[in-house]
Short mmCIF file of C-alpha atoms and ligand atoms in Angstrom, two decimals:
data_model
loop_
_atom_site.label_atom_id
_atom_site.label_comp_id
_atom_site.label_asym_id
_atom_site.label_seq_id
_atom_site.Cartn_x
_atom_site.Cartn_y
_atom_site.Cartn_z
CA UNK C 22 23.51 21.58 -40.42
CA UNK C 23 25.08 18.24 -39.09
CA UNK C 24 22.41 16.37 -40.73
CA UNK C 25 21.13 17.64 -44.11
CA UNK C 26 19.54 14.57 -45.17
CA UNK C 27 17.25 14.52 -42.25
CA UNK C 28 13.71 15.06 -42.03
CA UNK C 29 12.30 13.54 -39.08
CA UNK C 30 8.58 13.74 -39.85
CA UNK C 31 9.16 10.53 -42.22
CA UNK C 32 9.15 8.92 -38.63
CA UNK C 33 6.45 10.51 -38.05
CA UNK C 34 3.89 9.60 -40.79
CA UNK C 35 1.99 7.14 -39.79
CA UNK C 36 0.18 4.81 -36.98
CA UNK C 37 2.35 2.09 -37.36
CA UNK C 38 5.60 4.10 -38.33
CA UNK C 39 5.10 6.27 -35.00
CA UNK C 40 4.68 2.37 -33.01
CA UNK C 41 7.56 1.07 -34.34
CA UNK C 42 9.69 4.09 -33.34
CA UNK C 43 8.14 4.96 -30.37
CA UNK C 44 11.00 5.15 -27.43
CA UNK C 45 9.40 5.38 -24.00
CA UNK C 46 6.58 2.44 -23.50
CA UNK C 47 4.08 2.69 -20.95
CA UNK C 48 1.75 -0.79 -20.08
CA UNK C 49 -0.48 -1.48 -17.66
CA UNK C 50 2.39 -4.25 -16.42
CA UNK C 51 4.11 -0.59 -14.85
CA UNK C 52 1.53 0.34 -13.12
CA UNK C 53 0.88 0.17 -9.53
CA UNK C 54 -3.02 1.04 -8.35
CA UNK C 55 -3.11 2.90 -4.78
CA UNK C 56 -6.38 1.78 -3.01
CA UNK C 57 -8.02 2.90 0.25
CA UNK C 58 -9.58 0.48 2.49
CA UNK C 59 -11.83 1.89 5.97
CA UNK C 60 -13.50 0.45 8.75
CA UNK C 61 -16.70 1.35 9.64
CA UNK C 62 -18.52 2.06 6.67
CA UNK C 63 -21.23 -0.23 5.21
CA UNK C 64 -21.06 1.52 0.95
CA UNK C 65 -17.95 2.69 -0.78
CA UNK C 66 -17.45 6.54 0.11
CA UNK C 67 -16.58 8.72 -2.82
CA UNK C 68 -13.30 11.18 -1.98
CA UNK C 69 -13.96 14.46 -3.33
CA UNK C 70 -11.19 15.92 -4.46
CA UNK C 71 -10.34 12.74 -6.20
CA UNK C 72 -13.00 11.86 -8.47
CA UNK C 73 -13.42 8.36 -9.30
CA UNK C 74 -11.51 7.49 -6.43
CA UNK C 75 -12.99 5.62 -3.06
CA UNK C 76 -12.65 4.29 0.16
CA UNK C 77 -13.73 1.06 -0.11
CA UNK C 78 -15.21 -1.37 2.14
CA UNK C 79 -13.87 -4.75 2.45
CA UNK C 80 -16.04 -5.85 -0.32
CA UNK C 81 -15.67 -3.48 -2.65
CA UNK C 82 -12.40 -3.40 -2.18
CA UNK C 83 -12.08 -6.90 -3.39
CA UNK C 84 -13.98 -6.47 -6.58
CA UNK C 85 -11.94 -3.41 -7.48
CA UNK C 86 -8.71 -5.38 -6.76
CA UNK C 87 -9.85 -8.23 -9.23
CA UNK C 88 -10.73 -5.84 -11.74
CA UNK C 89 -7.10 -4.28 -11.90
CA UNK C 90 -5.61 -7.54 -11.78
CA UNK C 91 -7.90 -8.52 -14.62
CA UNK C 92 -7.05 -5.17 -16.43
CA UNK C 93 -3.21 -6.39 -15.77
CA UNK C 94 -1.88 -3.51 -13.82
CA UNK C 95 1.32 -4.14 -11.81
CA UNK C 96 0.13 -4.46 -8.40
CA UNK C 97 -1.95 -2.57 -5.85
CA UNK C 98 -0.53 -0.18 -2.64
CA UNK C 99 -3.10 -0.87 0.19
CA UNK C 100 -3.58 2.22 2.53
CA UNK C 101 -5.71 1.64 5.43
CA UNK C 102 -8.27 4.05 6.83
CA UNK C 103 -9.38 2.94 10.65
CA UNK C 104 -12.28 4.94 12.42
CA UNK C 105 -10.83 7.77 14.36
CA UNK C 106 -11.87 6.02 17.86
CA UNK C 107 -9.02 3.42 16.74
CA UNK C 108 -6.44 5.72 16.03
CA UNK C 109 -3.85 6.51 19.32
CA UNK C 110 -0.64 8.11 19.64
CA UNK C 111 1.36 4.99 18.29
CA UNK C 112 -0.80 4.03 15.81
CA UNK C 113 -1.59 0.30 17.48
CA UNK C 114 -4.67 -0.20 15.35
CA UNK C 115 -1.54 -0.80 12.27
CA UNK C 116 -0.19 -3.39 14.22
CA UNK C 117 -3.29 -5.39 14.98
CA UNK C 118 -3.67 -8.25 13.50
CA UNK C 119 -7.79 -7.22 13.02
CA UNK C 120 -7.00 -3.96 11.95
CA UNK C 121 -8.12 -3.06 8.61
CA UNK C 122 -5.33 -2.87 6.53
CA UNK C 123 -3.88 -6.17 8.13
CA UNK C 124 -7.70 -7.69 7.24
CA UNK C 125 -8.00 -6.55 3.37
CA UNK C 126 -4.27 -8.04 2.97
CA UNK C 127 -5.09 -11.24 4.22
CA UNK C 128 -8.90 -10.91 1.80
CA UNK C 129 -6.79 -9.85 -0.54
CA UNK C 130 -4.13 -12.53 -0.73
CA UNK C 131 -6.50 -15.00 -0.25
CA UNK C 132 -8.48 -14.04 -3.83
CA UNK C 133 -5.62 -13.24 -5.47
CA UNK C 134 -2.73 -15.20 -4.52
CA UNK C 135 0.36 -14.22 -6.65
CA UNK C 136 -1.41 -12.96 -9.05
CA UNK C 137 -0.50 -9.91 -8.47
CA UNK C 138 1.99 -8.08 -6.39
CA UNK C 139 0.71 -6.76 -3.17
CA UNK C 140 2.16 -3.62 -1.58
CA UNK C 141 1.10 -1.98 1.67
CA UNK C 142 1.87 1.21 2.92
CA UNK C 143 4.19 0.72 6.03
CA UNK C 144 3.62 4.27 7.42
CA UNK C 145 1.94 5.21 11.14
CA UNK C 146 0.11 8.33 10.24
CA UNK C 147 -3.42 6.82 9.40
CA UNK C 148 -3.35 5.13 11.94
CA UNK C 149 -2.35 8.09 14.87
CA UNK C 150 -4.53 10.00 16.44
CA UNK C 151 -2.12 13.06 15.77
CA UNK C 152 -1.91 12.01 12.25
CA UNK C 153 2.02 12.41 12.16
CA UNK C 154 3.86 9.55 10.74
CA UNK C 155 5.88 8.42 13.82
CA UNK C 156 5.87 8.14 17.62
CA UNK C 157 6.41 11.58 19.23
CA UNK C 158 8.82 12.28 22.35
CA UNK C 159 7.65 14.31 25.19
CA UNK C 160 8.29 17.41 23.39
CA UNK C 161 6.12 16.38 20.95
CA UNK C 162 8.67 15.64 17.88
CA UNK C 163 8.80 12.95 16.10
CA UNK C 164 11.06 10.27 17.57
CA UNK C 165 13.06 8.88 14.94
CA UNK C 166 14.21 5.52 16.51
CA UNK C 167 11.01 4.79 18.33
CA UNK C 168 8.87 5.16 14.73
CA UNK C 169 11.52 2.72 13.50
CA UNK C 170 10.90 0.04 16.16
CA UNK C 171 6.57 0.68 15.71
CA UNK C 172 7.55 0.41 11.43
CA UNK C 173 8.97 -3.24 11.76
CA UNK C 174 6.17 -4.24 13.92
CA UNK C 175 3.86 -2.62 10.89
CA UNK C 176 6.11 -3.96 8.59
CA UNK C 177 5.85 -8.00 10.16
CA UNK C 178 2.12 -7.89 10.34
CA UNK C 179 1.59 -6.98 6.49
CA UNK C 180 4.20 -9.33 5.48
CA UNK C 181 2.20 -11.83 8.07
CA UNK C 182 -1.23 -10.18 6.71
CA UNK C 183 0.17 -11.48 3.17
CA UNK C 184 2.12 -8.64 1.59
CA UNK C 185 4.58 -9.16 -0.80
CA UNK C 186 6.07 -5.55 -0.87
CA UNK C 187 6.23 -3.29 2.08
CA UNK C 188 6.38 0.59 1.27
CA UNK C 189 7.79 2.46 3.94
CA UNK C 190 6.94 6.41 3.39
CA UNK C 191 7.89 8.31 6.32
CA UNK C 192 11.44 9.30 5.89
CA UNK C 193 12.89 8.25 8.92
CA UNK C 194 16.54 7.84 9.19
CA UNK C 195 17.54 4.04 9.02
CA UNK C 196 13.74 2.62 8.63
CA UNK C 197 14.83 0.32 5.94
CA UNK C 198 17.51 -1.28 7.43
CA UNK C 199 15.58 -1.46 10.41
CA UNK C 200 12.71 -3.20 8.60
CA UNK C 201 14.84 -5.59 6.52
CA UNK C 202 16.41 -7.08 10.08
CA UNK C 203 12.81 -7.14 11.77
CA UNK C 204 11.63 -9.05 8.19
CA UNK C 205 14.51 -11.38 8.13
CA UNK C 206 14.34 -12.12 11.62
CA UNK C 207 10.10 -12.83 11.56
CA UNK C 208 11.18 -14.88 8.42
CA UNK C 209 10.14 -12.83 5.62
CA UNK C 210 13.17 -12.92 3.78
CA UNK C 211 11.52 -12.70 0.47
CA UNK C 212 9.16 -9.56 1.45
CA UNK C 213 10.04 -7.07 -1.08
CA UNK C 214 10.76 -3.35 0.50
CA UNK C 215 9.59 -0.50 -1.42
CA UNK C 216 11.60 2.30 0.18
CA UNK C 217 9.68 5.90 -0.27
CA UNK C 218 13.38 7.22 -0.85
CA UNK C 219 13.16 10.70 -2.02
CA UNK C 220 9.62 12.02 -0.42
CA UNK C 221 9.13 15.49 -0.62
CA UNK C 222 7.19 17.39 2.00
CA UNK C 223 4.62 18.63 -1.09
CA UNK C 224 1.62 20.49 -1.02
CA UNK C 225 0.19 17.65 -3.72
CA UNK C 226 -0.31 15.49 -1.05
CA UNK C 227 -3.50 17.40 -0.36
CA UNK C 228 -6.46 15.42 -1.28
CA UNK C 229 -5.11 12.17 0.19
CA UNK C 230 -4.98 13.89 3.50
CA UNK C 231 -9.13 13.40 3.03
CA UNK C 232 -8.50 9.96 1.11
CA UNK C 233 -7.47 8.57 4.49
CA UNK C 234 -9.33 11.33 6.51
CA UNK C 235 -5.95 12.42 8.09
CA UNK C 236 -6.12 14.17 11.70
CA UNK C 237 -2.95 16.14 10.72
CA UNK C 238 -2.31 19.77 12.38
CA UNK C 239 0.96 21.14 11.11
CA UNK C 240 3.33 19.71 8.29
CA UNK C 241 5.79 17.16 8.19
CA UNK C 242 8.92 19.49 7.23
CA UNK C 243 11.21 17.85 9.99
CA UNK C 244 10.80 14.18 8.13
CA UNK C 245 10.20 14.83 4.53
CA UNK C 246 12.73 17.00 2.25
CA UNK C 247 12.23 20.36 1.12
CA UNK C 248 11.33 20.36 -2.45
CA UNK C 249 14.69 22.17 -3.40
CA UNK C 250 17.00 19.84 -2.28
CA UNK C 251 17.99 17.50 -5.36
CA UNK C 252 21.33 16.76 -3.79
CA UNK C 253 20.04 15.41 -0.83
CA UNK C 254 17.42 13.31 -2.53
CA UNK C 255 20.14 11.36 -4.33
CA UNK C 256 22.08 10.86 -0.50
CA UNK C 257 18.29 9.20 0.33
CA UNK C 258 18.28 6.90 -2.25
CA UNK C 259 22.19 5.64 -1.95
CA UNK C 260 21.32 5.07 1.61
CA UNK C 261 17.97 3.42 1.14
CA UNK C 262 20.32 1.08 -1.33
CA UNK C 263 22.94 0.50 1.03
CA UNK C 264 20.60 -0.08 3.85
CA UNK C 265 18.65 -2.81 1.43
CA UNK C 266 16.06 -1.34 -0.48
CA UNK C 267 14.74 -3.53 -3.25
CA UNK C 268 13.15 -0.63 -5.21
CA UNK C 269 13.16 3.06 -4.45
CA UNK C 270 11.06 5.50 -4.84
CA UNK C 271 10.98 9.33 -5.84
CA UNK C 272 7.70 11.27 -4.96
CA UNK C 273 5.49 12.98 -5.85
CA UNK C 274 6.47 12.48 -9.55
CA UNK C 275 5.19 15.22 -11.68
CA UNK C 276 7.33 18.36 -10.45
CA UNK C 277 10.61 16.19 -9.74
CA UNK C 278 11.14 14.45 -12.87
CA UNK C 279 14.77 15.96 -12.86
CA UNK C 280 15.33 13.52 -9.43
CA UNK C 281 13.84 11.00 -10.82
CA UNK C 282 16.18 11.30 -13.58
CA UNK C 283 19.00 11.66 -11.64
CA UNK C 284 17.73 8.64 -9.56
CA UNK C 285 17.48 6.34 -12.45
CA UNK C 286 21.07 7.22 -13.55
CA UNK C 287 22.54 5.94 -9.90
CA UNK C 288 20.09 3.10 -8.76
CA UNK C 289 21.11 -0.46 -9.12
CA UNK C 290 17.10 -1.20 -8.22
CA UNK C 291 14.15 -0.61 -10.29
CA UNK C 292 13.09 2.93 -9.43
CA UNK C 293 9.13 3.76 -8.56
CA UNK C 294 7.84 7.19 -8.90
CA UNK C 295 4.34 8.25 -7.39
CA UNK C 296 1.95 10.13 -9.58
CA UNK C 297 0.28 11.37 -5.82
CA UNK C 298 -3.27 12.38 -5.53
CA UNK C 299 -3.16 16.53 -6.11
CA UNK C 300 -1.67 15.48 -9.44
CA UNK C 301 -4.41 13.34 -10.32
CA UNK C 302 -6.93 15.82 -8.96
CA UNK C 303 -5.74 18.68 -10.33
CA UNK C 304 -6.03 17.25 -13.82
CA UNK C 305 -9.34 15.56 -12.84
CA UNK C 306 -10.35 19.30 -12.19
CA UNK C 307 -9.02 20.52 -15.37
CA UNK C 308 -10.59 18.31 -17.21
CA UNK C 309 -13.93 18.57 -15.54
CA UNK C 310 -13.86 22.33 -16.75
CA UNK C 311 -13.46 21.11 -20.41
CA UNK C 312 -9.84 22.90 -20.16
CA UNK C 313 -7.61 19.51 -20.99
CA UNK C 314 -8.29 16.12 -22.16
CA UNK C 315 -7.69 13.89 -19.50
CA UNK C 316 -7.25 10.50 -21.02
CA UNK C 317 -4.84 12.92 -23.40
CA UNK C 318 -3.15 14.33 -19.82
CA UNK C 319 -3.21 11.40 -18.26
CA UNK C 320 -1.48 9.11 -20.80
CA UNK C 321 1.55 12.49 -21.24
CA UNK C 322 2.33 12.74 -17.87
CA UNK C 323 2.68 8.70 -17.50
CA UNK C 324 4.47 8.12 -20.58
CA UNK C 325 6.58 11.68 -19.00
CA UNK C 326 7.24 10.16 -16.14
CA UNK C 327 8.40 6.97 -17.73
CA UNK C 328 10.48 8.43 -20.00
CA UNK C 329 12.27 10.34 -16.97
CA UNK C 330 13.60 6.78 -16.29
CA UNK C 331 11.18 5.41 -13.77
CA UNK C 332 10.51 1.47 -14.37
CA UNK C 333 7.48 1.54 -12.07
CA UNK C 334 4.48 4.43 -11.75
CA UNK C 335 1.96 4.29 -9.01
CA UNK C 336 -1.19 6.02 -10.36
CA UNK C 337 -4.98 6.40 -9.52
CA UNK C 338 -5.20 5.77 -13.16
CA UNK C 339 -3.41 2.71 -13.66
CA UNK C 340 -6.98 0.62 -14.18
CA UNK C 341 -8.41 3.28 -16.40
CA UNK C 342 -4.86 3.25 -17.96
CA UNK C 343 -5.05 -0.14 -18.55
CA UNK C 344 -8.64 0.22 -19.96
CA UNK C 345 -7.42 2.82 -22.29
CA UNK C 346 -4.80 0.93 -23.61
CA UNK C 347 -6.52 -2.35 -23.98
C1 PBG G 420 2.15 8.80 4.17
C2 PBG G 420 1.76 8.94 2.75
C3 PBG G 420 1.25 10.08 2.12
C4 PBG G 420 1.02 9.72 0.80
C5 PBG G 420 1.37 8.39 0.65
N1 PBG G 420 1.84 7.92 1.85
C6 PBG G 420 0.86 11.39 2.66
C7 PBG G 420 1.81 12.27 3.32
O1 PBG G 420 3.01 12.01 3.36
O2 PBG G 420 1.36 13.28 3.84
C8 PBG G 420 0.49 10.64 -0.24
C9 PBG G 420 -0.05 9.99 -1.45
C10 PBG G 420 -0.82 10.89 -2.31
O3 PBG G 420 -0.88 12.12 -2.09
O4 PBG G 420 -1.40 10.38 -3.27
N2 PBG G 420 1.80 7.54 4.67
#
């Protein structure tokens, strides 16, 4: 035995001996709270298969928003739901200035100023009417260099709208440079960009295809990465760095911890990882059946994910987190 004199339970014993040694922290200060925001609808609409989770209306929107800034959460990720009569094969209704998204940023930044960080999701499919996240070509594929053009329009109107961090998610080829020129060029130097990085095409994406009432038929296998491919997942992230990402991000979180490891070992940014929404619901369902304790659950695979070496989580959770920790 290398270490006979050993007995690491002594660390172990009590409260305030397991505080003081703890290695991996987790505060409400690394958490970032994903919101949905739709048009059309006069009350908050409860998604299913996320419990506790909403579509909120302008309104409630805002009070929710003030509530995890109060709890001190990170920031909040904006995704916008329009009706489906706004939606159209490019996804205009992102652009406009009175689109939804564009109008909770602008309610948003006006309560809550820089108080907190404010991050929008800089992605066309909730707003096309084919629910893929780019422009198609004739053939029907997604056109990489067209989407690029439609993201830094996106990507000016939420930094006009009031964002402070744009999160582009759908794994096209040279969308953040792309971006950073359109931003710099608008003059939104100091818009942060949030590059989805390493985005897996993942069955836990599920229930947020309902969260933003997606009109997806097929998969998104030619943009996102198959789930086996650690290798190429660190390529995405050294080019999202060299092309100017400010933070990167690995996703979903849970089943790649090992890439967002290997991530964290390479990046020069603060790395994100997203907890998505079939890893929230599936422990929401667990739970529910009296199988798992969820604050328990919750607070493991957080701290988990933490200790993996991300510096930032975005989680359903990360008011109730915040709660729970208070
Ligand atoms: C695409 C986007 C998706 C999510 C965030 N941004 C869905 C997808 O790629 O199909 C998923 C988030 C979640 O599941 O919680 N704009």
């Amino acid at each position: 035995m290398p270490y006979p004199n050993h007995r690491p339970r002594r660390l172990r014993s009590t409260p305030a001996m397991r505080r003081l040694v703890a290695q991996t922290s987790l505060e409400p200060r690394h958490l970032v709270l994903p919101m949905f925001v739709a048009d059309g609808i006069a009350e908050p609409r409860a998604i299913e298969s996320m419990p506790g989770v909403f579509q909120h209306t302008r309104d409630s929107l805002r009070k929710a928003a003030a509530e995890a800034v109060a709890a001190g959460v990170g920031g909040l990720m904006l995704f916008g739901v329009p009706t489906d009569g706004d939606k159209d094969a490019t996804g205009s209704v992102g652009v406009a200035e009175d689109g939804i998204l564009n109008v909770a940023l602008r309610d948003l930044a006006a309560d809550l100023g820089s108080d907190t960080v404010l991050m929008a999701d800089t992605c066309l499919d909730e707003f096309t009417d084919h629910g893929h996240c780019g422009v198609l070509d004739v053939r029907g594929r997604v056109d990489n260099d067209l989407t690029n053009a439609r993201y830094v329009e996106l990507a000016v109107a939420q930094a006009n709208s009031g964002a402070h961090v744009v999160g582009p998610s759908g794994m096209m080829d040279g969308q953040v440079a792309a971006i950073r020129e359109g931003l710099d060029a608008a003059g939104h130097a100091d818009v942060v960009i949030l590059a989805y990085a390493a985005k897996f095409a993942s069955g836990f994406y599920g229930p947020f295809r309902e969260a933003v009432g997606s009109s997806l038929q097929g998969d998104r296998r030619t943009y996102q990465q198959n789930p086996g491919n650690a290798r190429e997942a660190l390529h995405e992230v050294e080019l999202d760095i060299d092309e100017g990402a400010d933070i990167i991000m690995v996703k979903p979180a849970m089943a790649y911890l090992d890439v967002v490891r290997a991530a964290a070992e390479i990046s020069p940014v603060p790395v994100a990882a997203y907890q998505v929404s079939g890893e929230y619901s599936m422990i929401c369902a667990a739970a529910a059946n009296g199988w798992i304790d969820l604050r328990t659950v919750a607070l493991e695979t957080l701290t988990s994910i933490r200790r993996a070496g991300a510096d930032i989580v975005l989680s359903y959770w990360a008011t109730d987190v915040a709660d729970w920790l208070a």
